[in-house]
């Protein structure tokens, strides 16, 4: 009987660990839960290093509680040397996302200057020496050069590879600024009205606004799916809910073909997680005067 109970306990622990690991692959919340398991030894062997790493990944995806928890580990010296300036750095990030406890810590230690955590930063977008330059195969379109120029100006502000944006535009509209689907998806990046509204696009037929809205959506998806390009593309086509529900590319023929088609032009399956907040830029500096000519 004791042997049976012991085996049952082991199986439950293994099953719990597998569930936690699966959760961690989904989103920032899952990463945080797994980090908490490692920090406190719930269902897994306690590991502060693993906890710090997972809190880092989730915090870089914008999770306020993960930023606070990583900061608190530095604050009390859990698994690391106590470092108040590093703790303040993470409390500041957490407070910026609305965490009230982080705000209280900042108020209490307002005289302490934050110190940047160099061990937890987004990967650089461009690694020219390590990565070959990818050229998207583009169909002939006389208006394409203007669109490419806009993409090259807009995409870097969102931390998104311009070549990926162009691959999406190629698949969505073949660089046709007037493309309209039977689902009312509009313009270069085929924004449906709900997505356009979600990302502040007032006129989907304006190609600059359309690129900005589509790239903003890619930025959000890239953070949500931790740089997994296949999941990002599937979500762009079928919605993030479908990808979360199937824990990967949904079994829709259209979506599967869509992902394959883009990856044939952009064969990178991982992408650096972009910073939480895109760089500010002035759309007026783009050559919008010639939009009406497209």
PDB file of N, CA and C in Angstrom, residues 191-275:
ATOM      1  N   UNK A 191      -6.036  44.528 -42.377  1.00  0.00           N
ATOM      2  CA  UNK A 191      -6.558  44.773 -41.043  1.00  0.00           C
ATOM      3  C   UNK A 191      -8.080  44.719 -41.058  1.00  0.00           C
ATOM      4  N   UNK A 192      -8.654  43.890 -40.198  1.00  0.00           N
ATOM      5  CA  UNK A 192     -10.099  43.936 -40.027  1.00  0.00           C
ATOM      6  C   UNK A 192     -10.397  45.144 -39.127  1.00  0.00           C
ATOM      7  N   UNK A 193     -11.613  45.687 -39.191  1.00  0.00           N
ATOM      8  CA  UNK A 193     -11.916  46.896 -38.411  1.00  0.00           C
ATOM      9  C   UNK A 193     -11.593  46.782 -36.920  1.00  0.00           C
ATOM     10  N   UNK A 194     -11.855  45.603 -36.327  1.00  0.00           N
ATOM     11  CA  UNK A 194     -11.602  45.444 -34.887  1.00  0.00           C
ATOM     12  C   UNK A 194     -10.114  45.563 -34.568  1.00  0.00           C
ATOM     13  N   UNK A 195      -9.270  44.973 -35.415  1.00  0.00           N
ATOM     14  CA  UNK A 195      -7.823  45.059 -35.197  1.00  0.00           C
ATOM     15  C   UNK A 195      -7.332  46.477 -35.430  1.00  0.00           C
ATOM     16  N   UNK A 196      -7.876  47.126 -36.445  1.00  0.00           N
ATOM     17  CA  UNK A 196      -7.498  48.511 -36.719  1.00  0.00           C
ATOM     18  C   UNK A 196      -7.814  49.396 -35.519  1.00  0.00           C
ATOM     19  N   UNK A 197      -9.000  49.226 -34.958  1.00  0.00           N
ATOM     20  CA  UNK A 197      -9.388  50.027 -33.794  1.00  0.00           C
ATOM     21  C   UNK A 197      -8.504  49.703 -32.593  1.00  0.00           C
ATOM     22  N   UNK A 198      -8.208  48.421 -32.423  1.00  0.00           N
ATOM     23  CA  UNK A 198      -7.386  47.966 -31.289  1.00  0.00           C
ATOM     24  C   UNK A 198      -6.020  48.631 -31.272  1.00  0.00           C
ATOM     25  N   UNK A 199      -5.450  48.892 -32.462  1.00  0.00           N
ATOM     26  CA  UNK A 199      -4.104  49.449 -32.542  1.00  0.00           C
ATOM     27  C   UNK A 199      -4.091  50.887 -33.073  1.00  0.00           C
ATOM     28  N   UNK A 200      -5.211  51.559 -32.916  1.00  0.00           N
ATOM     29  CA  UNK A 200      -5.263  52.995 -33.147  1.00  0.00           C
ATOM     30  C   UNK A 200      -5.196  53.430 -34.594  1.00  0.00           C
ATOM     31  N   UNK A 201      -5.626  52.570 -35.517  1.00  0.00           N
ATOM     32  CA  UNK A 201      -5.625  52.935 -36.933  1.00  0.00           C
ATOM     33  C   UNK A 201      -6.960  53.583 -37.273  1.00  0.00           C
ATOM     34  N   UNK A 202      -6.919  54.821 -37.710  1.00  0.00           N
ATOM     35  CA  UNK A 202      -8.148  55.538 -38.043  1.00  0.00           C
ATOM     36  C   UNK A 202      -8.572  55.315 -39.496  1.00  0.00           C
ATOM     37  N   UNK A 203      -7.601  55.077 -40.364  1.00  0.00           N
ATOM     38  CA  UNK A 203      -7.893  54.901 -41.788  1.00  0.00           C
ATOM     39  C   UNK A 203      -7.060  53.741 -42.328  1.00  0.00           C
ATOM     40  N   UNK A 204      -7.673  52.564 -42.440  1.00  0.00           N
ATOM     41  CA  UNK A 204      -6.943  51.380 -42.900  1.00  0.00           C
ATOM     42  C   UNK A 204      -6.513  51.479 -44.353  1.00  0.00           C
ATOM     43  N   UNK A 205      -7.134  52.391 -45.107  1.00  0.00           N
ATOM     44  CA  UNK A 205      -6.766  52.551 -46.513  1.00  0.00           C
ATOM     45  C   UNK A 205      -5.550  53.463 -46.680  1.00  0.00           C
ATOM     46  N   UNK A 206      -5.161  54.119 -45.623  1.00  0.00           N
ATOM     47  CA  UNK A 206      -3.917  54.886 -45.648  1.00  0.00           C
ATOM     48  C   UNK A 206      -2.779  53.887 -45.431  1.00  0.00           C
ATOM     49  N   UNK A 207      -1.916  53.668 -46.418  1.00  0.00           N
ATOM     50  CA  UNK A 207      -0.917  52.605 -46.309  1.00  0.00           C
ATOM     51  C   UNK A 207       0.051  52.760 -45.145  1.00  0.00           C
ATOM     52  N   UNK A 208       0.400  54.005 -44.792  1.00  0.00           N
ATOM     53  CA  UNK A 208       1.309  54.216 -43.665  1.00  0.00           C
ATOM     54  C   UNK A 208       0.638  53.805 -42.359  1.00  0.00           C
ATOM     55  N   UNK A 209      -0.623  54.228 -42.168  1.00  0.00           N
ATOM     56  CA  UNK A 209      -1.355  53.822 -40.972  1.00  0.00           C
ATOM     57  C   UNK A 209      -1.561  52.310 -40.945  1.00  0.00           C
ATOM     58  N   UNK A 210      -1.814  51.726 -42.107  1.00  0.00           N
ATOM     59  CA  UNK A 210      -2.038  50.291 -42.194  1.00  0.00           C
ATOM     60  C   UNK A 210      -0.788  49.521 -41.774  1.00  0.00           C
ATOM     61  N   UNK A 211       0.371  49.946 -42.282  1.00  0.00           N
ATOM     62  CA  UNK A 211       1.633  49.290 -41.912  1.00  0.00           C
ATOM     63  C   UNK A 211       1.884  49.462 -40.421  1.00  0.00           C
ATOM     64  N   UNK A 212       1.640  50.655 -39.914  1.00  0.00           N
ATOM     65  CA  UNK A 212       1.849  50.925 -38.497  1.00  0.00           C
ATOM     66  C   UNK A 212       0.960  50.025 -37.641  1.00  0.00           C
ATOM     67  N   UNK A 213      -0.321  49.895 -38.009  1.00  0.00           N
ATOM     68  CA  UNK A 213      -1.236  49.050 -37.246  1.00  0.00           C
ATOM     69  C   UNK A 213      -0.870  47.580 -37.317  1.00  0.00           C
ATOM     70  N   UNK A 214      -0.538  47.098 -38.525  1.00  0.00           N
ATOM     71  CA  UNK A 214      -0.162  45.696 -38.677  1.00  0.00           C
ATOM     72  C   UNK A 214       1.114  45.370 -37.940  1.00  0.00           C
ATOM     73  N   UNK A 215       2.075  46.284 -37.976  1.00  0.00           N
ATOM     74  CA  UNK A 215       3.349  46.058 -37.290  1.00  0.00           C
ATOM     75  C   UNK A 215       3.165  46.124 -35.781  1.00  0.00           C
ATOM     76  N   UNK A 216       2.275  47.001 -35.316  1.00  0.00           N
ATOM     77  CA  UNK A 216       1.961  47.064 -33.883  1.00  0.00           C
ATOM     78  C   UNK A 216       1.351  45.740 -33.414  1.00  0.00           C
ATOM     79  N   UNK A 217       0.519  45.147 -34.272  1.00  0.00           N
ATOM     80  CA  UNK A 217      -0.071  43.846 -33.928  1.00  0.00           C
ATOM     81  C   UNK A 217       1.011  42.764 -33.895  1.00  0.00           C
ATOM     82  N   UNK A 218       1.923  42.778 -34.846  1.00  0.00           N
ATOM     83  CA  UNK A 218       3.031  41.816 -34.831  1.00  0.00           C
ATOM     84  C   UNK A 218       3.878  42.001 -33.571  1.00  0.00           C
ATOM     85  N   UNK A 219       4.104  43.242 -33.169  1.00  0.00           N
ATOM     86  CA  UNK A 219       4.858  43.531 -31.943  1.00  0.00           C
ATOM     87  C   UNK A 219       4.163  42.897 -30.739  1.00  0.00           C
ATOM     88  N   UNK A 220       2.848  43.086 -30.654  1.00  0.00           N
ATOM     89  CA  UNK A 220       2.093  42.519 -29.534  1.00  0.00           C
ATOM     90  C   UNK A 220       2.167  40.991 -29.549  1.00  0.00           C
ATOM     91  N   UNK A 221       1.960  40.413 -30.720  1.00  0.00           N
ATOM     92  CA  UNK A 221       1.998  38.946 -30.836  1.00  0.00           C
ATOM     93  C   UNK A 221       3.386  38.396 -30.531  1.00  0.00           C
ATOM     94  N   UNK A 222       4.420  39.110 -30.970  1.00  0.00           N
ATOM     95  CA  UNK A 222       5.780  38.632 -30.755  1.00  0.00           C
ATOM     96  C   UNK A 222       6.103  38.582 -29.265  1.00  0.00           C
ATOM     97  N   UNK A 223       5.617  39.523 -28.510  1.00  0.00           N
ATOM     98  CA  UNK A 223       5.817  39.493 -27.067  1.00  0.00           C
ATOM     99  C   UNK A 223       4.927  38.418 -26.421  1.00  0.00           C
ATOM    100  N   UNK A 224       3.694  38.321 -26.908  1.00  0.00           N
ATOM    101  CA  UNK A 224       2.740  37.366 -26.326  1.00  0.00           C
ATOM    102  C   UNK A 224       3.210  35.928 -26.513  1.00  0.00           C
ATOM    103  N   UNK A 225       3.805  35.632 -27.678  1.00  0.00           N
ATOM    104  CA  UNK A 225       4.244  34.266 -27.971  1.00  0.00           C
ATOM    105  C   UNK A 225       5.768  34.109 -27.879  1.00  0.00           C
ATOM    106  N   UNK A 226       6.392  35.007 -27.145  1.00  0.00           N
ATOM    107  CA  UNK A 226       7.819  34.891 -26.785  1.00  0.00           C
ATOM    108  C   UNK A 226       8.724  34.669 -27.981  1.00  0.00           C
ATOM    109  N   UNK A 227       8.451  35.350 -29.085  1.00  0.00           N
ATOM    110  CA  UNK A 227       9.344  35.293 -30.235  1.00  0.00           C
ATOM    111  C   UNK A 227       9.175  34.069 -31.118  1.00  0.00           C
ATOM    112  N   UNK A 228       8.125  33.263 -30.902  1.00  0.00           N
ATOM    113  CA  UNK A 228       7.867  32.090 -31.735  1.00  0.00           C
ATOM    114  C   UNK A 228       7.168  32.545 -33.023  1.00  0.00           C
ATOM    115  N   UNK A 229       7.926  32.593 -34.108  1.00  0.00           N
ATOM    116  CA  UNK A 229       7.410  33.161 -35.356  1.00  0.00           C
ATOM    117  C   UNK A 229       6.231  32.354 -35.893  1.00  0.00           C
ATOM    118  N   UNK A 230       6.290  31.040 -35.806  1.00  0.00           N
ATOM    119  CA  UNK A 230       5.189  30.210 -36.309  1.00  0.00           C
ATOM    120  C   UNK A 230       3.883  30.555 -35.585  1.00  0.00           C
ATOM    121  N   UNK A 231       3.956  30.689 -34.272  1.00  0.00           N
ATOM    122  CA  UNK A 231       2.749  31.011 -33.506  1.00  0.00           C
ATOM    123  C   UNK A 231       2.271  32.429 -33.804  1.00  0.00           C
ATOM    124  N   UNK A 232       3.213  33.353 -33.996  1.00  0.00           N
ATOM    125  CA  UNK A 232       2.854  34.734 -34.319  1.00  0.00           C
ATOM    126  C   UNK A 232       2.110  34.790 -35.649  1.00  0.00           C
ATOM    127  N   UNK A 233       2.634  34.104 -36.656  1.00  0.00           N
ATOM    128  CA  UNK A 233       2.000  34.119 -37.974  1.00  0.00           C
ATOM    129  C   UNK A 233       0.636  33.444 -37.933  1.00  0.00           C
ATOM    130  N   UNK A 234       0.551  32.330 -37.220  1.00  0.00           N
ATOM    131  CA  UNK A 234      -0.733  31.636 -37.107  1.00  0.00           C
ATOM    132  C   UNK A 234      -1.764  32.536 -36.423  1.00  0.00           C
ATOM    133  N   UNK A 235      -1.323  33.268 -35.399  1.00  0.00           N
ATOM    134  CA  UNK A 235      -2.232  34.160 -34.683  1.00  0.00           C
ATOM    135  C   UNK A 235      -2.634  35.343 -35.554  1.00  0.00           C
ATOM    136  N   UNK A 236      -1.715  35.841 -36.376  1.00  0.00           N
ATOM    137  CA  UNK A 236      -2.046  36.954 -37.263  1.00  0.00           C
ATOM    138  C   UNK A 236      -3.142  36.530 -38.241  1.00  0.00           C
ATOM    139  N   UNK A 237      -3.128  35.272 -38.626  1.00  0.00           N
ATOM    140  CA  UNK A 237      -4.115  34.768 -39.581  1.00  0.00           C
ATOM    141  C   UNK A 237      -5.416  34.327 -38.913  1.00  0.00           C
ATOM    142  N   UNK A 238      -5.291  33.595 -37.796  1.00  0.00           N
ATOM    143  CA  UNK A 238      -6.471  32.974 -37.188  1.00  0.00           C
ATOM    144  C   UNK A 238      -6.857  33.580 -35.848  1.00  0.00           C
ATOM    145  N   UNK A 239      -6.048  34.491 -35.323  1.00  0.00           N
ATOM    146  CA  UNK A 239      -6.320  35.084 -34.012  1.00  0.00           C
ATOM    147  C   UNK A 239      -5.541  34.383 -32.914  1.00  0.00           C
ATOM    148  N   UNK A 240      -5.113  35.166 -31.920  1.00  0.00           N
ATOM    149  CA  UNK A 240      -4.305  34.571 -30.845  1.00  0.00           C
ATOM    150  C   UNK A 240      -5.081  33.551 -30.024  1.00  0.00           C
ATOM    151  N   UNK A 241      -6.404  33.734 -29.953  1.00  0.00           N
ATOM    152  CA  UNK A 241      -7.218  32.789 -29.191  1.00  0.00           C
ATOM    153  C   UNK A 241      -7.139  31.381 -29.753  1.00  0.00           C
ATOM    154  N   UNK A 242      -7.133  31.267 -31.076  1.00  0.00           N
ATOM    155  CA  UNK A 242      -7.066  29.945 -31.710  1.00  0.00           C
ATOM    156  C   UNK A 242      -5.723  29.279 -31.427  1.00  0.00           C
ATOM    157  N   UNK A 243      -4.640  30.059 -31.474  1.00  0.00           N
ATOM    158  CA  UNK A 243      -3.310  29.500 -31.210  1.00  0.00           C
ATOM    159  C   UNK A 243      -3.202  29.049 -29.754  1.00  0.00           C
ATOM    160  N   UNK A 244      -3.755  29.826 -28.840  1.00  0.00           N
ATOM    161  CA  UNK A 244      -3.736  29.441 -27.429  1.00  0.00           C
ATOM    162  C   UNK A 244      -4.587  28.191 -27.199  1.00  0.00           C
ATOM    163  N   UNK A 245      -5.726  28.127 -27.876  1.00  0.00           N
ATOM    164  CA  UNK A 245      -6.629  26.998 -27.687  1.00  0.00           C
ATOM    165  C   UNK A 245      -6.001  25.691 -28.150  1.00  0.00           C
ATOM    166  N   UNK A 246      -5.286  25.731 -29.273  1.00  0.00           N
ATOM    167  CA  UNK A 246      -4.660  24.520 -29.808  1.00  0.00           C
ATOM    168  C   UNK A 246      -3.194  24.386 -29.395  1.00  0.00           C
ATOM    169  N   UNK A 247      -2.718  25.347 -28.613  1.00  0.00           N
ATOM    170  CA  UNK A 247      -1.335  25.349 -28.127  1.00  0.00           C
ATOM    171  C   UNK A 247      -0.346  25.207 -29.288  1.00  0.00           C
ATOM    172  N   UNK A 248      -0.615  25.907 -30.348  1.00  0.00           N
ATOM    173  CA  UNK A 248       0.237  25.869 -31.539  1.00  0.00           C
ATOM    174  C   UNK A 248      -0.566  26.283 -32.758  1.00  0.00           C
ATOM    175  N   UNK A 249      -0.063  25.942 -33.928  1.00  0.00           N
ATOM    176  CA  UNK A 249      -0.757  26.286 -35.169  1.00  0.00           C
ATOM    177  C   UNK A 249      -2.088  25.528 -35.225  1.00  0.00           C
ATOM    178  N   UNK A 250      -3.209  26.227 -35.365  1.00  0.00           N
ATOM    179  CA  UNK A 250      -4.507  25.544 -35.406  1.00  0.00           C
ATOM    180  C   UNK A 250      -4.611  24.607 -36.615  1.00  0.00           C
ATOM    181  N   UNK A 251      -5.463  23.600 -36.520  1.00  0.00           N
ATOM    182  CA  UNK A 251      -5.602  22.627 -37.621  1.00  0.00           C
ATOM    183  C   UNK A 251      -6.491  23.143 -38.749  1.00  0.00           C
ATOM    184  N   UNK A 252      -6.313  24.405 -39.104  1.00  0.00           N
ATOM    185  CA  UNK A 252      -7.053  24.990 -40.209  1.00  0.00           C
ATOM    186  C   UNK A 252      -6.154  24.987 -41.432  1.00  0.00           C
ATOM    187  N   UNK A 253      -6.649  24.452 -42.530  1.00  0.00           N
ATOM    188  CA  UNK A 253      -5.816  24.360 -43.726  1.00  0.00           C
ATOM    189  C   UNK A 253      -5.338  25.726 -44.189  1.00  0.00           C
ATOM    190  N   UNK A 254      -6.226  26.709 -44.133  1.00  0.00           N
ATOM    191  CA  UNK A 254      -5.846  28.057 -44.564  1.00  0.00           C
ATOM    192  C   UNK A 254      -4.682  28.598 -43.728  1.00  0.00           C
ATOM    193  N   UNK A 255      -4.786  28.431 -42.409  1.00  0.00           N
ATOM    194  CA  UNK A 255      -3.747  28.951 -41.516  1.00  0.00           C
ATOM    195  C   UNK A 255      -2.440  28.189 -41.690  1.00  0.00           C
ATOM    196  N   UNK A 256      -2.513  26.872 -41.825  1.00  0.00           N
ATOM    197  CA  UNK A 256      -1.300  26.079 -42.001  1.00  0.00           C
ATOM    198  C   UNK A 256      -0.599  26.449 -43.310  1.00  0.00           C
ATOM    199  N   UNK A 257      -1.370  26.634 -44.365  1.00  0.00           N
ATOM    200  CA  UNK A 257      -0.783  27.045 -45.650  1.00  0.00           C
ATOM    201  C   UNK A 257      -0.197  28.456 -45.557  1.00  0.00           C
ATOM    202  N   UNK A 258      -0.883  29.311 -44.820  1.00  0.00           N
ATOM    203  CA  UNK A 258      -0.435  30.700 -44.635  1.00  0.00           C
ATOM    204  C   UNK A 258       0.936  30.739 -43.959  1.00  0.00           C
ATOM    205  N   UNK A 259       1.078  29.978 -42.883  1.00  0.00           N
ATOM    206  CA  UNK A 259       2.348  29.946 -42.148  1.00  0.00           C
ATOM    207  C   UNK A 259       3.459  29.385 -43.033  1.00  0.00           C
ATOM    208  N   UNK A 260       3.166  28.298 -43.742  1.00  0.00           N
ATOM    209  CA  UNK A 260       4.178  27.697 -44.623  1.00  0.00           C
ATOM    210  C   UNK A 260       4.594  28.662 -45.728  1.00  0.00           C
ATOM    211  N   UNK A 261       3.627  29.370 -46.282  1.00  0.00           N
ATOM    212  CA  UNK A 261       3.916  30.291 -47.384  1.00  0.00           C
ATOM    213  C   UNK A 261       4.856  31.414 -46.930  1.00  0.00           C
ATOM    214  N   UNK A 262       4.604  31.955 -45.749  1.00  0.00           N
ATOM    215  CA  UNK A 262       5.472  33.032 -45.263  1.00  0.00           C
ATOM    216  C   UNK A 262       6.845  32.502 -44.868  1.00  0.00           C
ATOM    217  N   UNK A 263       6.884  31.344 -44.229  1.00  0.00           N
ATOM    218  CA  UNK A 263       8.169  30.782 -43.822  1.00  0.00           C
ATOM    219  C   UNK A 263       9.030  30.373 -45.016  1.00  0.00           C
ATOM    220  N   UNK A 264       8.401  30.139 -46.169  1.00  0.00           N
ATOM    221  CA  UNK A 264       9.186  29.832 -47.361  1.00  0.00           C
ATOM    222  C   UNK A 264       9.964  31.054 -47.829  1.00  0.00           C
ATOM    223  N   UNK A 265       9.474  32.251 -47.463  1.00  0.00           N
ATOM    224  CA  UNK A 265      10.168  33.491 -47.792  1.00  0.00           C
ATOM    225  C   UNK A 265      10.973  34.035 -46.624  1.00  0.00           C
ATOM    226  N   UNK A 266      10.493  33.744 -45.407  1.00  0.00           N
ATOM    227  CA  UNK A 266      11.156  34.231 -44.191  1.00  0.00           C
ATOM    228  C   UNK A 266      11.399  33.022 -43.277  1.00  0.00           C
ATOM    229  N   UNK A 267      12.491  32.291 -43.500  1.00  0.00           N
ATOM    230  CA  UNK A 267      12.680  30.998 -42.824  1.00  0.00           C
ATOM    231  C   UNK A 267      13.235  31.071 -41.405  1.00  0.00           C
ATOM    232  N   UNK A 268      12.954  32.134 -40.687  1.00  0.00           N
ATOM    233  CA  UNK A 268      13.353  32.206 -39.277  1.00  0.00           C
ATOM    234  C   UNK A 268      12.159  31.838 -38.415  1.00  0.00           C
ATOM    235  N   UNK A 269      12.332  30.844 -37.552  1.00  0.00           N
ATOM    236  CA  UNK A 269      11.230  30.413 -36.701  1.00  0.00           C
ATOM    237  C   UNK A 269      11.276  31.059 -35.318  1.00  0.00           C
ATOM    238  N   UNK A 270      12.316  31.815 -35.045  1.00  0.00           N
ATOM    239  CA  UNK A 270      12.382  32.558 -33.782  1.00  0.00           C
ATOM    240  C   UNK A 270      12.815  33.985 -34.073  1.00  0.00           C
ATOM    241  N   UNK A 271      12.377  34.876 -33.220  1.00  0.00           N
ATOM    242  CA  UNK A 271      12.622  36.308 -33.412  1.00  0.00           C
ATOM    243  C   UNK A 271      12.892  36.902 -32.026  1.00  0.00           C
ATOM    244  N   UNK A 272      13.838  37.806 -31.897  1.00  0.00           N
ATOM    245  CA  UNK A 272      14.055  38.437 -30.597  1.00  0.00           C
ATOM    246  C   UNK A 272      12.772  39.063 -30.067  1.00  0.00           C
ATOM    247  N   UNK A 273      12.528  38.887 -28.760  1.00  0.00           N
ATOM    248  CA  UNK A 273      11.347  39.502 -28.153  1.00  0.00           C
ATOM    249  C   UNK A 273      11.555  41.008 -28.127  1.00  0.00           C
ATOM    250  N   UNK A 274      10.685  41.775 -28.756  1.00  0.00           N
ATOM    251  CA  UNK A 274      10.886  43.231 -28.806  1.00  0.00           C
ATOM    252  C   UNK A 274      10.637  43.873 -27.453  1.00  0.00           C
ATOM    253  N   UNK A 275      11.162  45.087 -27.250  1.00  0.00           N
ATOM    254  CA  UNK A 275      10.911  45.807 -25.996  1.00  0.00           C
ATOM    255  C   UNK A 275       9.419  46.015 -25.787  1.00  0.00           C
TER     256      UNK A 275
END
